[in-house]
Amino acid sequence: MIRLSMLQLRVQAITAAVALIAFAVLLAATGPHLASLYAASGLRGCQPASCGQRANIFLQQVDSTGPYAAVYPLSIILIALTPAVTATSWFMRGSAHRL
């Protein structure tokens, strides 16, 4: 019984692992630069009166530098497609009758 469960879980587990690895690579590639932009913006210790202006400057810097304009839509697509791929593989294996 456990072997059958593991066989049915294999495709979903591989899909989830690939999505997790993709996000890890994305964060590893963009994280240090984004952290340096955040540290340089002064948002960490700002007072409520000046946070809005500093946040706008930070967001403008993020939009103007690096690959962030393309990374955001790609991450949304990846988040949306991962469950769809998992469900499609589940339906194709004939497990839909369990819904």
PDB file of N, CA and C in Angstrom:
ATOM      1  N   MET A   1       0.818  -1.200   0.000  1.00  0.00           N
ATOM      2  CA  MET A   1       0.000   0.000   0.000  1.00  0.00           C
ATOM      3  C   MET A   1       0.859   1.261   0.000  1.00  0.00           C
ATOM      4  N   ILE A   2       1.937   1.247   0.778  1.00  0.00           N
ATOM      5  CA  ILE A   2       2.812   2.410   0.821  1.00  0.00           C
ATOM      6  C   ILE A   2       3.493   2.612  -0.526  1.00  0.00           C
ATOM      7  N   ARG A   3       3.857   1.526  -1.187  1.00  0.00           N
ATOM      8  CA  ARG A   3       4.511   1.631  -2.490  1.00  0.00           C
ATOM      9  C   ARG A   3       3.573   2.297  -3.501  1.00  0.00           C
ATOM     10  N   LEU A   4       2.305   1.941  -3.489  1.00  0.00           N
ATOM     11  CA  LEU A   4       1.336   2.545  -4.388  1.00  0.00           C
ATOM     12  C   LEU A   4       1.182   4.044  -4.102  1.00  0.00           C
ATOM     13  N   SER A   5       1.139   4.394  -2.839  1.00  0.00           N
ATOM     14  CA  SER A   5       1.036   5.810  -2.476  1.00  0.00           C
ATOM     15  C   SER A   5       2.256   6.588  -2.949  1.00  0.00           C
ATOM     16  N   MET A   6       3.423   6.018  -2.803  1.00  0.00           N
ATOM     17  CA  MET A   6       4.644   6.694  -3.239  1.00  0.00           C
ATOM     18  C   MET A   6       4.693   6.839  -4.752  1.00  0.00           C
ATOM     19  N   LEU A   7       4.196   5.854  -5.473  1.00  0.00           N
ATOM     20  CA  LEU A   7       4.167   5.954  -6.932  1.00  0.00           C
ATOM     21  C   LEU A   7       3.239   7.066  -7.389  1.00  0.00           C
ATOM     22  N   GLN A   8       2.129   7.239  -6.712  1.00  0.00           N
ATOM     23  CA  GLN A   8       1.189   8.287  -7.088  1.00  0.00           C
ATOM     24  C   GLN A   8       1.683   9.672  -6.685  1.00  0.00           C
ATOM     25  N   LEU A   9       2.503   9.736  -5.663  1.00  0.00           N
ATOM     26  CA  LEU A   9       3.009  11.010  -5.185  1.00  0.00           C
ATOM     27  C   LEU A   9       4.227  11.486  -5.974  1.00  0.00           C
ATOM     28  N   ARG A  10       4.866  10.612  -6.702  1.00  0.00           N
ATOM     29  CA  ARG A  10       6.142  10.912  -7.345  1.00  0.00           C
ATOM     30  C   ARG A  10       6.080  12.141  -8.256  1.00  0.00           C
ATOM     31  N   VAL A  11       5.113  12.230  -9.150  1.00  0.00           N
ATOM     32  CA  VAL A  11       5.038  13.346 -10.096  1.00  0.00           C
ATOM     33  C   VAL A  11       4.789  14.660  -9.363  1.00  0.00           C
ATOM     34  N   GLN A  12       3.903  14.650  -8.396  1.00  0.00           N
ATOM     35  CA  GLN A  12       3.624  15.867  -7.644  1.00  0.00           C
ATOM     36  C   GLN A  12       4.842  16.301  -6.841  1.00  0.00           C
ATOM     37  N   ALA A  13       5.550  15.358  -6.265  1.00  0.00           N
ATOM     38  CA  ALA A  13       6.740  15.692  -5.482  1.00  0.00           C
ATOM     39  C   ALA A  13       7.839  16.254  -6.369  1.00  0.00           C
ATOM     40  N   ILE A  14       8.020  15.698  -7.548  1.00  0.00           N
ATOM     41  CA  ILE A  14       9.026  16.207  -8.470  1.00  0.00           C
ATOM     42  C   ILE A  14       8.659  17.615  -8.927  1.00  0.00           C
ATOM     43  N   THR A  15       7.389  17.852  -9.226  1.00  0.00           N
ATOM     44  CA  THR A  15       6.949  19.183  -9.639  1.00  0.00           C
ATOM     45  C   THR A  15       7.169  20.206  -8.530  1.00  0.00           C
ATOM     46  N   ALA A  16       6.825  19.837  -7.317  1.00  0.00           N
ATOM     47  CA  ALA A  16       7.030  20.751  -6.189  1.00  0.00           C
ATOM     48  C   ALA A  16       8.514  21.005  -5.956  1.00  0.00           C
ATOM     49  N   ALA A  17       9.333  19.983  -6.081  1.00  0.00           N
ATOM     50  CA  ALA A  17      10.776  20.159  -5.890  1.00  0.00           C
ATOM     51  C   ALA A  17      11.380  21.068  -6.959  1.00  0.00           C
ATOM     52  N   VAL A  18      10.944  20.907  -8.206  1.00  0.00           N
ATOM     53  CA  VAL A  18      11.446  21.768  -9.286  1.00  0.00           C
ATOM     54  C   VAL A  18      11.031  23.220  -9.044  1.00  0.00           C
ATOM     55  N   ALA A  19       9.802  23.437  -8.615  1.00  0.00           N
ATOM     56  CA  ALA A  19       9.346  24.806  -8.322  1.00  0.00           C
ATOM     57  C   ALA A  19      10.135  25.405  -7.167  1.00  0.00           C
ATOM     58  N   LEU A  20      10.398  24.614  -6.140  1.00  0.00           N
ATOM     59  CA  LEU A  20      11.171  25.088  -4.997  1.00  0.00           C
ATOM     60  C   LEU A  20      12.603  25.431  -5.403  1.00  0.00           C
ATOM     61  N   ILE A  21      13.203  24.606  -6.220  1.00  0.00           N
ATOM     62  CA  ILE A  21      14.562  24.869  -6.700  1.00  0.00           C
ATOM     63  C   ILE A  21      14.591  26.127  -7.561  1.00  0.00           C
ATOM     64  N   ALA A  22      13.564  26.313  -8.397  1.00  0.00           N
ATOM     65  CA  ALA A  22      13.505  27.514  -9.236  1.00  0.00           C
ATOM     66  C   ALA A  22      13.426  28.775  -8.380  1.00  0.00           C
ATOM     67  N   PHE A  23      12.611  28.754  -7.330  1.00  0.00           N
ATOM     68  CA  PHE A  23      12.527  29.906  -6.441  1.00  0.00           C
ATOM     69  C   PHE A  23      13.835  30.119  -5.681  1.00  0.00           C
ATOM     70  N   ALA A  24      14.500  29.050  -5.278  1.00  0.00           N
ATOM     71  CA  ALA A  24      15.774  29.188  -4.572  1.00  0.00           C
ATOM     72  C   ALA A  24      16.829  29.828  -5.472  1.00  0.00           C
ATOM     73  N   VAL A  25      16.874  29.411  -6.729  1.00  0.00           N
ATOM     74  CA  VAL A  25      17.823  30.005  -7.673  1.00  0.00           C
ATOM     75  C   VAL A  25      17.478  31.474  -7.909  1.00  0.00           C
ATOM     76  N   LEU A  26      16.206  31.765  -8.046  1.00  0.00           N
ATOM     77  CA  LEU A  26      15.770  33.147  -8.246  1.00  0.00           C
ATOM     78  C   LEU A  26      16.158  34.033  -7.069  1.00  0.00           C
ATOM     79  N   LEU A  27      15.930  33.548  -5.860  1.00  0.00           N
ATOM     80  CA  LEU A  27      16.293  34.331  -4.673  1.00  0.00           C
ATOM     81  C   LEU A  27      17.803  34.460  -4.527  1.00  0.00           C
ATOM     82  N   ALA A  28      18.538  33.410  -4.854  1.00  0.00           N
ATOM     83  CA  ALA A  28      19.995  33.479  -4.756  1.00  0.00           C
ATOM     84  C   ALA A  28      20.570  34.472  -5.770  1.00  0.00           C
ATOM     85  N   ALA A  29      19.936  34.565  -6.928  1.00  0.00           N
ATOM     86  CA  ALA A  29      20.437  35.462  -7.970  1.00  0.00           C
ATOM     87  C   ALA A  29      20.088  36.919  -7.705  1.00  0.00           C
ATOM     88  N   THR A  30      18.919  37.174  -7.171  1.00  0.00           N
ATOM     89  CA  THR A  30      18.464  38.558  -7.013  1.00  0.00           C
ATOM     90  C   THR A  30      18.536  39.078  -5.585  1.00  0.00           C
ATOM     91  N   GLY A  31      18.629  38.198  -4.614  1.00  0.00           N
ATOM     92  CA  GLY A  31      18.571  38.600  -3.216  1.00  0.00           C
ATOM     93  C   GLY A  31      19.641  39.560  -2.742  1.00  0.00           C
ATOM     94  N   PRO A  32      20.930  39.282  -2.988  1.00  0.00           N
ATOM     95  CA  PRO A  32      21.957  40.202  -2.469  1.00  0.00           C
ATOM     96  C   PRO A  32      21.840  41.628  -3.015  1.00  0.00           C
ATOM     97  N   HIS A  33      21.554  41.759  -4.294  1.00  0.00           N
ATOM     98  CA  HIS A  33      21.418  43.106  -4.865  1.00  0.00           C
ATOM     99  C   HIS A  33      20.205  43.818  -4.290  1.00  0.00           C
ATOM    100  N   LEU A  34      19.108  43.098  -4.144  1.00  0.00           N
ATOM    101  CA  LEU A  34      17.904  43.696  -3.577  1.00  0.00           C
ATOM    102  C   LEU A  34      18.133  44.095  -2.119  1.00  0.00           C
ATOM    103  N   ALA A  35      18.872  43.284  -1.369  1.00  0.00           N
ATOM    104  CA  ALA A  35      19.180  43.611   0.022  1.00  0.00           C
ATOM    105  C   ALA A  35      20.064  44.849   0.115  1.00  0.00           C
ATOM    106  N   SER A  36      21.014  44.983  -0.807  1.00  0.00           N
ATOM    107  CA  SER A  36      21.864  46.176  -0.778  1.00  0.00           C
ATOM    108  C   SER A  36      21.068  47.433  -1.141  1.00  0.00           C
ATOM    109  N   LEU A  37      20.132  47.319  -2.075  1.00  0.00           N
ATOM    110  CA  LEU A  37      19.271  48.465  -2.393  1.00  0.00           C
ATOM    111  C   LEU A  37      18.418  48.856  -1.189  1.00  0.00           C
ATOM    112  N   TYR A  38      17.904  47.864  -0.470  1.00  0.00           N
ATOM    113  CA  TYR A  38      17.084  48.131   0.707  1.00  0.00           C
ATOM    114  C   TYR A  38      17.908  48.793   1.807  1.00  0.00           C
ATOM    115  N   ALA A  39      19.129  48.291   2.020  1.00  0.00           N
ATOM    116  CA  ALA A  39      19.982  48.875   3.058  1.00  0.00           C
ATOM    117  C   ALA A  39      20.371  50.312   2.703  1.00  0.00           C
ATOM    118  N   ALA A  40      20.626  50.569   1.431  1.00  0.00           N
ATOM    119  CA  ALA A  40      21.015  51.916   1.006  1.00  0.00           C
ATOM    120  C   ALA A  40      19.841  52.898   1.050  1.00  0.00           C
ATOM    121  N   SER A  41      18.620  52.399   0.989  1.00  0.00           N
ATOM    122  CA  SER A  41      17.459  53.294   0.964  1.00  0.00           C
ATOM    123  C   SER A  41      17.155  53.907   2.321  1.00  0.00           C
ATOM    124  N   GLY A  42      17.610  53.290   3.395  1.00  0.00           N
ATOM    125  CA  GLY A  42      17.343  53.811   4.728  1.00  0.00           C
ATOM    126  C   GLY A  42      15.972  53.468   5.258  1.00  0.00           C
ATOM    127  N   LEU A  43      15.308  52.496   4.690  1.00  0.00           N
ATOM    128  CA  LEU A  43      13.964  52.124   5.136  1.00  0.00           C
ATOM    129  C   LEU A  43      13.967  51.419   6.494  1.00  0.00           C
ATOM    130  N   ARG A  44      15.060  50.819   6.853  1.00  0.00           N
ATOM    131  CA  ARG A  44      15.101  50.038   8.090  1.00  0.00           C
ATOM    132  C   ARG A  44      14.829  50.895   9.320  1.00  0.00           C
ATOM    133  N   GLY A  45      15.408  52.053   9.394  1.00  0.00           N
ATOM    134  CA  GLY A  45      15.246  52.874  10.594  1.00  0.00           C
ATOM    135  C   GLY A  45      14.490  54.158  10.368  1.00  0.00           C
ATOM    136  N   CYS A  46      13.640  54.220   9.382  1.00  0.00           N
ATOM    137  CA  CYS A  46      12.970  55.484   9.075  1.00  0.00           C
ATOM    138  C   CYS A  46      11.827  55.769  10.051  1.00  0.00           C
ATOM    139  N   GLN A  47      11.523  57.046  10.173  1.00  0.00           N
ATOM    140  CA  GLN A  47      10.401  57.493  10.987  1.00  0.00           C
ATOM    141  C   GLN A  47       9.145  57.482  10.113  1.00  0.00           C
ATOM    142  N   PRO A  48       7.968  57.342  10.705  1.00  0.00           N
ATOM    143  CA  PRO A  48       6.740  57.253   9.909  1.00  0.00           C
ATOM    144  C   PRO A  48       6.525  58.401   8.928  1.00  0.00           C
ATOM    145  N   ALA A  49       6.995  59.578   9.253  1.00  0.00           N
ATOM    146  CA  ALA A  49       6.778  60.722   8.362  1.00  0.00           C
ATOM    147  C   ALA A  49       7.586  60.616   7.073  1.00  0.00           C
ATOM    148  N   SER A  50       8.742  59.958   7.122  1.00  0.00           N
ATOM    149  CA  SER A  50       9.602  59.903   5.938  1.00  0.00           C
ATOM    150  C   SER A  50       9.610  58.543   5.255  1.00  0.00           C
ATOM    151  N   CYS A  51       8.910  57.575   5.781  1.00  0.00           N
ATOM    152  CA  CYS A  51       8.934  56.223   5.204  1.00  0.00           C
ATOM    153  C   CYS A  51       8.312  56.175   3.810  1.00  0.00           C
ATOM    154  N   GLY A  52       7.254  56.900   3.598  1.00  0.00           N
ATOM    155  CA  GLY A  52       6.589  56.871   2.294  1.00  0.00           C
ATOM    156  C   GLY A  52       7.487  57.346   1.174  1.00  0.00           C
ATOM    157  N   GLN A  53       8.199  58.432   1.428  1.00  0.00           N
ATOM    158  CA  GLN A  53       9.097  58.978   0.416  1.00  0.00           C
ATOM    159  C   GLN A  53      10.265  58.023   0.166  1.00  0.00           C
ATOM    160  N   ARG A  54      10.821  57.462   1.230  1.00  0.00           N
ATOM    161  CA  ARG A  54      11.929  56.522   1.070  1.00  0.00           C
ATOM    162  C   ARG A  54      11.484  55.244   0.373  1.00  0.00           C
ATOM    163  N   ALA A  55      10.281  54.795   0.669  1.00  0.00           N
ATOM    164  CA  ALA A  55       9.760  53.594   0.012  1.00  0.00           C
ATOM    165  C   ALA A  55       9.580  53.835  -1.481  1.00  0.00           C
ATOM    166  N   ASN A  56       9.085  55.014  -1.856  1.00  0.00           N
ATOM    167  CA  ASN A  56       8.931  55.335  -3.278  1.00  0.00           C
ATOM    168  C   ASN A  56      10.278  55.374  -3.995  1.00  0.00           C
ATOM    169  N   ILE A  57      11.279  55.934  -3.338  1.00  0.00           N
ATOM    170  CA  ILE A  57      12.619  55.976  -3.929  1.00  0.00           C
ATOM    171  C   ILE A  57      13.171  54.563  -4.093  1.00  0.00           C
ATOM    172  N   PHE A  58      12.980  53.738  -3.067  1.00  0.00           N
ATOM    173  CA  PHE A  58      13.440  52.345  -3.139  1.00  0.00           C
ATOM    174  C   PHE A  58      12.758  51.603  -4.287  1.00  0.00           C
ATOM    175  N   LEU A  59      11.461  51.751  -4.420  1.00  0.00           N
ATOM    176  CA  LEU A  59      10.738  51.057  -5.488  1.00  0.00           C
ATOM    177  C   LEU A  59      11.152  51.554  -6.869  1.00  0.00           C
ATOM    178  N   GLN A  60      11.443  52.845  -6.987  1.00  0.00           N
ATOM    179  CA  GLN A  60      11.938  53.366  -8.265  1.00  0.00           C
ATOM    180  C   GLN A  60      13.310  52.796  -8.596  1.00  0.00           C
ATOM    181  N   GLN A  61      14.153  52.648  -7.588  1.00  0.00           N
ATOM    182  CA  GLN A  61      15.464  52.035  -7.814  1.00  0.00           C
ATOM    183  C   GLN A  61      15.326  50.579  -8.238  1.00  0.00           C
ATOM    184  N   VAL A  62      14.416  49.875  -7.615  1.00  0.00           N
ATOM    185  CA  VAL A  62      14.207  48.465  -7.966  1.00  0.00           C
ATOM    186  C   VAL A  62      13.701  48.347  -9.397  1.00  0.00           C
ATOM    187  N   ASP A  63      12.794  49.223  -9.791  1.00  0.00           N
ATOM    188  CA  ASP A  63      12.260  49.176 -11.155  1.00  0.00           C
ATOM    189  C   ASP A  63      13.297  49.558 -12.197  1.00  0.00           C
ATOM    190  N   SER A  64      14.222  50.430 -11.838  1.00  0.00           N
ATOM    191  CA  SER A  64      15.171  50.926 -12.829  1.00  0.00           C
ATOM    192  C   SER A  64      16.450  50.098 -12.921  1.00  0.00           C
ATOM    193  N   THR A  65      16.756  49.294 -11.911  1.00  0.00           N
ATOM    194  CA  THR A  65      17.991  48.513 -11.926  1.00  0.00           C
ATOM    195  C   THR A  65      17.692  47.028 -11.858  1.00  0.00           C
ATOM    196  N   GLY A  66      18.535  46.263 -12.499  1.00  0.00           N
ATOM    197  CA  GLY A  66      18.441  44.809 -12.389  1.00  0.00           C
ATOM    198  C   GLY A  66      17.279  44.215 -13.161  1.00  0.00           C
ATOM    199  N   PRO A  67      17.103  42.925 -12.994  1.00  0.00           N
ATOM    200  CA  PRO A  67      16.087  42.197 -13.748  1.00  0.00           C
ATOM    201  C   PRO A  67      14.725  42.128 -13.059  1.00  0.00           C
ATOM    202  N   TYR A  68      14.480  43.005 -12.098  1.00  0.00           N
ATOM    203  CA  TYR A  68      13.287  42.856 -11.267  1.00  0.00           C
ATOM    204  C   TYR A  68      11.978  43.081 -12.021  1.00  0.00           C
ATOM    205  N   ALA A  69      12.017  43.861 -13.081  1.00  0.00           N
ATOM    206  CA  ALA A  69      10.801  44.079 -13.867  1.00  0.00           C
ATOM    207  C   ALA A  69      10.355  42.789 -14.547  1.00  0.00           C
ATOM    208  N   ALA A  70      11.286  41.912 -14.885  1.00  0.00           N
ATOM    209  CA  ALA A  70      10.942  40.626 -15.510  1.00  0.00           C
ATOM    210  C   ALA A  70      10.763  39.519 -14.479  1.00  0.00           C
ATOM    211  N   VAL A  71      11.458  39.622 -13.354  1.00  0.00           N
ATOM    212  CA  VAL A  71      11.414  38.554 -12.343  1.00  0.00           C
ATOM    213  C   VAL A  71      10.034  38.465 -11.699  1.00  0.00           C
ATOM    214  N   TYR A  72       9.427  39.590 -11.412  1.00  0.00           N
ATOM    215  CA  TYR A  72       8.137  39.587 -10.728  1.00  0.00           C
ATOM    216  C   TYR A  72       7.055  38.869 -11.546  1.00  0.00           C
ATOM    217  N   PRO A  73       6.829  39.217 -12.831  1.00  0.00           N
ATOM    218  CA  PRO A  73       5.808  38.480 -13.592  1.00  0.00           C
ATOM    219  C   PRO A  73       6.147  37.000 -13.763  1.00  0.00           C
ATOM    220  N   LEU A  74       7.429  36.680 -13.923  1.00  0.00           N
ATOM    221  CA  LEU A  74       7.804  35.276 -14.066  1.00  0.00           C
ATOM    222  C   LEU A  74       7.536  34.487 -12.785  1.00  0.00           C
ATOM    223  N   SER A  75       7.759  35.106 -11.641  1.00  0.00           N
ATOM    224  CA  SER A  75       7.472  34.403 -10.390  1.00  0.00           C
ATOM    225  C   SER A  75       5.974  34.203 -10.195  1.00  0.00           C
ATOM    226  N   ILE A  76       5.168  35.172 -10.606  1.00  0.00           N
ATOM    227  CA  ILE A  76       3.714  35.017 -10.520  1.00  0.00           C
ATOM    228  C   ILE A  76       3.257  33.870 -11.428  1.00  0.00           C
ATOM    229  N   ILE A  77       3.813  33.801 -12.626  1.00  0.00           N
ATOM    230  CA  ILE A  77       3.463  32.716 -13.555  1.00  0.00           C
ATOM    231  C   ILE A  77       3.875  31.369 -12.971  1.00  0.00           C
ATOM    232  N   LEU A  78       5.059  31.302 -12.383  1.00  0.00           N
ATOM    233  CA  LEU A  78       5.522  30.054 -11.785  1.00  0.00           C
ATOM    234  C   LEU A  78       4.629  29.630 -10.626  1.00  0.00           C
ATOM    235  N   ILE A  79       4.217  30.589  -9.807  1.00  0.00           N
ATOM    236  CA  ILE A  79       3.321  30.278  -8.696  1.00  0.00           C
ATOM    237  C   ILE A  79       1.977  29.773  -9.211  1.00  0.00           C
ATOM    238  N   ALA A  80       1.485  30.360 -10.289  1.00  0.00           N
ATOM    239  CA  ALA A  80       0.182  29.960 -10.831  1.00  0.00           C
ATOM    240  C   ALA A  80       0.243  28.619 -11.555  1.00  0.00           C
ATOM    241  N   LEU A  81       1.349  28.337 -12.225  1.00  0.00           N
ATOM    242  CA  LEU A  81       1.424  27.121 -13.036  1.00  0.00           C
ATOM    243  C   LEU A  81       1.797  25.860 -12.263  1.00  0.00           C
ATOM    244  N   THR A  82       2.470  25.994 -11.137  1.00  0.00           N
ATOM    245  CA  THR A  82       2.892  24.810 -10.392  1.00  0.00           C
ATOM    246  C   THR A  82       1.701  23.945  -9.965  1.00  0.00           C
ATOM    247  N   PRO A  83       0.649  24.495  -9.361  1.00  0.00           N
ATOM    248  CA  PRO A  83      -0.494  23.639  -9.034  1.00  0.00           C
ATOM    249  C   PRO A  83      -1.198  23.085 -10.280  1.00  0.00           C
ATOM    250  N   ALA A  84      -1.205  23.863 -11.354  1.00  0.00           N
ATOM    251  CA  ALA A  84      -1.859  23.387 -12.578  1.00  0.00           C
ATOM    252  C   ALA A  84      -1.120  22.189 -13.170  1.00  0.00           C
ATOM    253  N   VAL A  85       0.196  22.244 -13.168  1.00  0.00           N
ATOM    254  CA  VAL A  85       0.985  21.120 -13.684  1.00  0.00           C
ATOM    255  C   VAL A  85       0.800  19.896 -12.801  1.00  0.00           C
ATOM    256  N   THR A  86       0.788  20.107 -11.503  1.00  0.00           N
ATOM    257  CA  THR A  86       0.587  18.996 -10.576  1.00  0.00           C
ATOM    258  C   THR A  86      -0.794  18.375 -10.770  1.00  0.00           C
ATOM    259  N   ALA A  87      -1.822  19.203 -10.882  1.00  0.00           N
ATOM    260  CA  ALA A  87      -3.174  18.679 -11.076  1.00  0.00           C
ATOM    261  C   ALA A  87      -3.317  17.975 -12.412  1.00  0.00           C
ATOM    262  N   THR A  88      -2.704  18.523 -13.449  1.00  0.00           N
ATOM    263  CA  THR A  88      -2.781  17.892 -14.766  1.00  0.00           C
ATOM    264  C   THR A  88      -2.139  16.517 -14.743  1.00  0.00           C
ATOM    265  N   SER A  89      -0.982  16.417 -14.098  1.00  0.00           N
ATOM    266  CA  SER A  89      -0.336  15.108 -14.037  1.00  0.00           C
ATOM    267  C   SER A  89      -1.153  14.144 -13.197  1.00  0.00           C
ATOM    268  N   TRP A  90      -1.843  14.655 -12.190  1.00  0.00           N
ATOM    269  CA  TRP A  90      -2.674  13.809 -11.349  1.00  0.00           C
ATOM    270  C   TRP A  90      -3.867  13.284 -12.142  1.00  0.00           C
ATOM    271  N   PHE A  91      -4.502  14.157 -12.927  1.00  0.00           N
ATOM    272  CA  PHE A  91      -5.634  13.737 -13.736  1.00  0.00           C
ATOM    273  C   PHE A  91      -5.215  12.768 -14.831  1.00  0.00           C
ATOM    274  N   MET A  92      -4.033  12.994 -15.399  1.00  0.00           N
ATOM    275  CA  MET A  92      -3.574  12.126 -16.477  1.00  0.00           C
ATOM    276  C   MET A  92      -3.233  10.732 -15.971  1.00  0.00           C
ATOM    277  N   ARG A  93      -2.909  10.604 -14.699  1.00  0.00           N
ATOM    278  CA  ARG A  93      -2.587   9.290 -14.142  1.00  0.00           C
ATOM    279  C   ARG A  93      -3.853   8.524 -13.762  1.00  0.00           C
ATOM    280  N   GLY A  94      -5.018   9.124 -13.936  1.00  0.00           N
ATOM    281  CA  GLY A  94      -6.265   8.422 -13.646  1.00  0.00           C
ATOM    282  C   GLY A  94      -6.710   8.527 -12.212  1.00  0.00           C
ATOM    283  N   SER A  95      -6.242   9.517 -11.497  1.00  0.00           N
ATOM    284  CA  SER A  95      -6.599   9.678 -10.088  1.00  0.00           C
ATOM    285  C   SER A  95      -7.760  10.625  -9.878  1.00  0.00           C
ATOM    286  N   ALA A  96      -8.379  11.085 -10.939  1.00  0.00           N
ATOM    287  CA  ALA A  96      -9.435  12.085 -10.824  1.00  0.00           C
ATOM    288  C   ALA A  96     -10.680  11.524 -10.139  1.00  0.00           C
ATOM    289  N   HIS A  97     -10.883  10.235 -10.180  1.00  0.00           N
ATOM    290  CA  HIS A  97     -12.090   9.672  -9.575  1.00  0.00           C
ATOM    291  C   HIS A  97     -12.085   9.794  -8.053  1.00  0.00           C
ATOM    292  N   ARG A  98     -10.943  10.121  -7.454  1.00  0.00           N
ATOM    293  CA  ARG A  98     -10.854  10.245  -5.995  1.00  0.00           C
ATOM    294  C   ARG A  98     -11.319  11.606  -5.495  1.00  0.00           C
ATOM    295  N   LEU A  99     -11.573  12.538  -6.410  1.00  0.00           N
ATOM    296  CA  LEU A  99     -12.042  13.855  -5.978  1.00  0.00           C
ATOM    297  C   LEU A  99     -13.424  13.698  -5.422  1.00  0.00           C
TER     298      LEU A  99
END
